[in-house]
Amino acid sequence: MISSVLANSKQGLRSAAAGSSRALMGTHAAKASVSGSVRKPLVLGIRREDKNRWERRVALTPAHVKRLIRETGTTVLVQPSNTRIFNNASFEKAGAVIEEDLSKADAILGIKEVPIAKLIPEKTYLIFSHTHKGQSYNMPSLRAFLDKGICLIDYELMTDPQTSKRLVLFGRHAGYAGMIDGLHGLGQRLLALGYNSPFIHMGQAHVYPNLECVNTKLRHVANIIADQGLPEAFAPMVFTFTGSGNVTQGARAIFDKLPHENIAVDDLPRIFSDRYNDRYKTRLLALQVDAKDYLERIDGGAYNRDEYRAHPERYRSVFAQKIAPYTTMLINGIYWESKYPRLLTTSDLAAIQSQRELKNRMLAIADISCDIGGSIEFMSHASTIDSPFFYVDARDGLVEHKDIEKPGVQINSIDNLPTELPFEASKHFGDSLYPFAKALATGDLDHPVLRHAIICQNGGLEEQHRHLESTMAEARGIRVGDSSKKNVLLAGSGMVSQPLVDYLAKSKDTDITIASNDLDEARRLAYQFPNTKVALLNVSDTINLDNLVGECDVVVSLVPAHLHPQIANAAIKHGKSMVTASYLSPEMQKLDSLARAASVTIINEIGLDPGIDHCSAMKVIDQAHAQGDRVRSFISWCGGLAAPENSDNQLGYKFSWSPRGVLTAGLNDARFKVNGKLRQIPSGQLFAYRFKHVPLYPGFAFEGLANRDSLQYADIYGLQLDQMDTMFRGTLRYQGYSEILDCLLKLGLLDLDPQHAVDASSAGEFLTQALGVRSGSSQSAVAKAIAQRLDLQTTDPLLARLMLALE
């Protein structure tokens, strides 16, 4: 419906082609294997990481690539990247080919998950797919690997055939970064609760160039702990570590550089009975727990590791009763699968947070394992390096928020922690991957480590992973065709477009197409963001418009308002919803019946003004109606203004949207009601009939302009205009704005009549022609001409301001 916001035959990876060998590569590789002669080196590709802008890691460094080419003769294609920790030139110097198109590669190496739309059929991918444990959020990706005939090799499954230990991993670096970020977050949280602490000096991991710098900072923090102590209200501070693998070892490597004492679970009651002991003010307590410490048999009896692994349903976690009430920060590094009991449930958290005496316990969780909805049930999503922490308050239902000062346990669940230490993490990872990359490059297709790590190939799951079929089916029935990945068509690349692209690009589930008649402008915008491309937009070309709209899921139109109807017609034709920030025009209103018939929603007036002002107005009005009150006066002021320290021009204004739109808004007429009287300001008189002083705040010199037709919103807002004294919507500006604009209007500089257009190659030439003075005239001659046109004295301060504005 139309309304304002307030109205309602490639063989690819075929195993048969490789004879008895397990195929991992394309056809030409398989033929090399069968021939019995020297294998032809395969082409390897290194993809550009695009999960988010922080992902700067790479699977193989330039040094690894150089060695690989030298030892195998392989060709390595590297997708260009300006954010990768190693630049394009360093890979070229190592002998790689910088190539956007990786379709010529036999195997493609990456780090994080690959967007479904970017998967190349019938290739081999080596990545962290996060699928082999049946993670529901990645089941659409697994289905895509199957549907596209891709051979998926997961680094997590590359293990030693004898010991089953993982061979290719970032584990310790995840632990390093997770612990650093956890200490940083704890310092911030304590400060928000009103307590200074030594941890306030810790930054996030990415601010440190390397681990040596981290260690220097840790020594500084350690000295502060020893000299000044810890906040007494939170002592003893117990840091509880779960897991014993690389993740936890990395976290301990950071933590152990601080003054601490190792304790056991059985020590907790004794320590807290003596919690005011001064020794706990200058040291942290490290509690390393194992499964036996927090699991018990439901039917009684001692914990048995073998029985637990075979029959986890016989056990339950007592972490919430036995350990959590003593814990300050939980550092979670355990491996978890859905068959195992959770370490902490939502109800566990609610019980802990409901106990007043535990208000200074369970302050923070560094969930380095980052199993969404896993061992920690209320860990609902991965956080980001930009926004690393969120808070969960379970006392009265599950409330999740990001206000550091409100109640709740702080959760850090960044899922790409090692990228905060990209140089050392990439070097370490590449060292561990190199032997298997070399085997891959030389066509050793039956390498036991690679073979064991295959999740799927040739459109089918490997035997040990076939149970994932049911998981995929249970994951809301999602298949690739129903993927949650959405395509947004943004029509327009002007000043208001960048904030929207910035917001949308934060979601890995959104692809953005910026369609513009200015491709250079669109490219400059798209270049800054992942999953963003550009397209030429010609609104008057129906074929061009239909193609763009037909390929998207939703349209955001930020073109000039008079062009919205053409785009809306295309959206209705293709059944696509559409959003605009512009006022609902009569031309758009005429499309209402067509939109309803097509079941298409087109929302107008959802920007700042109009938009946010509507929403805040309705909040106030609805609250009044809910209390049984009647609204007799409605006054709304809204304006996008520069910060006072940046209002350093004669308008006191900075353009954040179309300058033409800002300047010509003053040509609108206005209708409103004040003190029981209907008022109307004709077109062209808005600046002259300004409200010279709007006393909202004593420290701000505001003036105001009536904003279009205020009266029409009485009905939209659910108000009775005939029962109201005042109905007014206005635009705020700093004082002095309207005087300058009124002068420009009187000088004809805001004239939209094409007959009065001036053909000028410079601003100065435009001004002299518009004023009717000789080209090259002096500034005093121009000022005199302006004074005569405006009937001002040459000594009038307004003339001086106007001349400064025209400069």
mmCIF file of N, CA, C and O in Angstrom, residues 81 109 218 223 239 243 253 255 294 343 404 408 411 417 551 648 716 726:
data_model
loop_
_atom_site.group_PDB
_atom_site.id
_atom_site.type_symbol
_atom_site.label_atom_id
_atom_site.label_comp_id
_atom_site.label_asym_id
_atom_site.label_seq_id
_atom_site.Cartn_x
_atom_site.Cartn_y
_atom_site.Cartn_z
ATOM 1 N N SER A 81 43.112 -6.878 -2.702
ATOM 2 C CA SER A 81 42.478 -6.379 -1.484
ATOM 3 C C SER A 81 43.274 -5.208 -0.953
ATOM 4 O O SER A 81 44.507 -5.256 -0.915
ATOM 5 N N LEU A 109 41.524 -20.976 -1.526
ATOM 6 C CA LEU A 109 41.801 -20.931 -0.091
ATOM 7 C C LEU A 109 41.277 -19.620 0.482
ATOM 8 O O LEU A 109 41.475 -18.555 -0.098
ATOM 9 N N LEU A 218 50.547 -5.157 29.242
ATOM 10 C CA LEU A 218 50.203 -6.049 30.346
ATOM 11 C C LEU A 218 51.145 -5.840 31.530
ATOM 12 O O LEU A 218 50.721 -5.894 32.695
ATOM 13 N N ASN A 223 51.712 -3.814 37.019
ATOM 14 C CA ASN A 223 52.324 -2.922 38.026
ATOM 15 C C ASN A 223 51.250 -2.116 38.750
ATOM 16 O O ASN A 223 51.356 -1.876 39.970
ATOM 17 N N PHE A 239 38.677 -15.277 37.684
ATOM 18 C CA PHE A 239 38.594 -15.477 36.244
ATOM 19 C C PHE A 239 38.519 -16.980 35.993
ATOM 20 O O PHE A 239 39.477 -17.713 36.255
ATOM 21 N N GLY A 243 37.699 -25.299 29.169
ATOM 22 C CA GLY A 243 38.431 -25.833 28.027
ATOM 23 C C GLY A 243 39.912 -25.908 28.313
ATOM 24 O O GLY A 243 40.435 -25.246 29.218
ATOM 25 N N ALA A 253 47.790 -17.495 28.269
ATOM 26 C CA ALA A 253 49.092 -16.877 27.990
ATOM 27 C C ALA A 253 49.038 -15.370 28.213
ATOM 28 O O ALA A 253 50.018 -14.759 28.651
ATOM 29 N N PHE A 255 46.512 -13.794 30.208
ATOM 30 C CA PHE A 255 46.120 -13.589 31.604
ATOM 31 C C PHE A 255 47.285 -13.829 32.553
ATOM 32 O O PHE A 255 47.459 -13.095 33.545
ATOM 33 N N TYR A 294 32.115 -29.446 36.749
ATOM 34 C CA TYR A 294 30.782 -28.842 36.653
ATOM 35 C C TYR A 294 29.710 -29.773 36.089
ATOM 36 O O TYR A 294 28.577 -29.349 35.870
ATOM 37 N N LEU A 343 26.617 -25.447 29.342
ATOM 38 C CA LEU A 343 27.352 -24.967 30.506
ATOM 39 C C LEU A 343 26.446 -24.062 31.345
ATOM 40 O O LEU A 343 26.346 -24.222 32.568
ATOM 41 N N ILE A 404 25.971 -0.004 28.387
ATOM 42 C CA ILE A 404 26.961 -0.502 29.337
ATOM 43 C C ILE A 404 26.612 -0.165 30.784
ATOM 44 O O ILE A 404 27.102 -0.808 31.711
ATOM 45 N N GLY A 408 23.043 -6.344 33.469
ATOM 46 C CA GLY A 408 23.218 -7.429 32.521
ATOM 47 C C GLY A 408 24.654 -7.905 32.485
ATOM 48 O O GLY A 408 25.584 -7.151 32.796
ATOM 49 N N ILE A 411 28.783 -9.601 27.328
ATOM 50 C CA ILE A 411 29.199 -10.735 26.499
ATOM 51 C C ILE A 411 30.041 -10.234 25.336
ATOM 52 O O ILE A 411 29.647 -9.323 24.608
ATOM 53 N N LEU A 417 38.165 -13.269 16.040
ATOM 54 C CA LEU A 417 39.132 -12.670 16.953
ATOM 55 C C LEU A 417 40.564 -12.630 16.408
ATOM 56 O O LEU A 417 41.252 -11.619 16.575
ATOM 57 N N GLU A 551 15.769 -7.415 -10.243
ATOM 58 C CA GLU A 551 16.808 -8.254 -9.648
ATOM 59 C C GLU A 551 16.963 -8.046 -8.141
ATOM 60 O O GLU A 551 17.748 -8.733 -7.504
ATOM 61 N N ASP A 648 30.440 27.190 11.340
ATOM 62 C CA ASP A 648 31.371 28.295 11.145
ATOM 63 C C ASP A 648 31.256 28.932 9.766
ATOM 64 O O ASP A 648 32.252 29.245 9.119
ATOM 65 N N ILE A 716 -3.657 12.412 10.276
ATOM 66 C CA ILE A 716 -2.700 11.291 10.221
ATOM 67 C C ILE A 716 -2.240 10.913 11.624
ATOM 68 O O ILE A 716 -2.084 9.739 11.957
ATOM 69 N N THR A 726 -3.517 24.699 18.630
ATOM 70 C CA THR A 726 -2.293 24.848 17.841
ATOM 71 C C THR A 726 -1.941 23.518 17.168
ATOM 72 O O THR A 726 -1.998 22.455 17.805
#
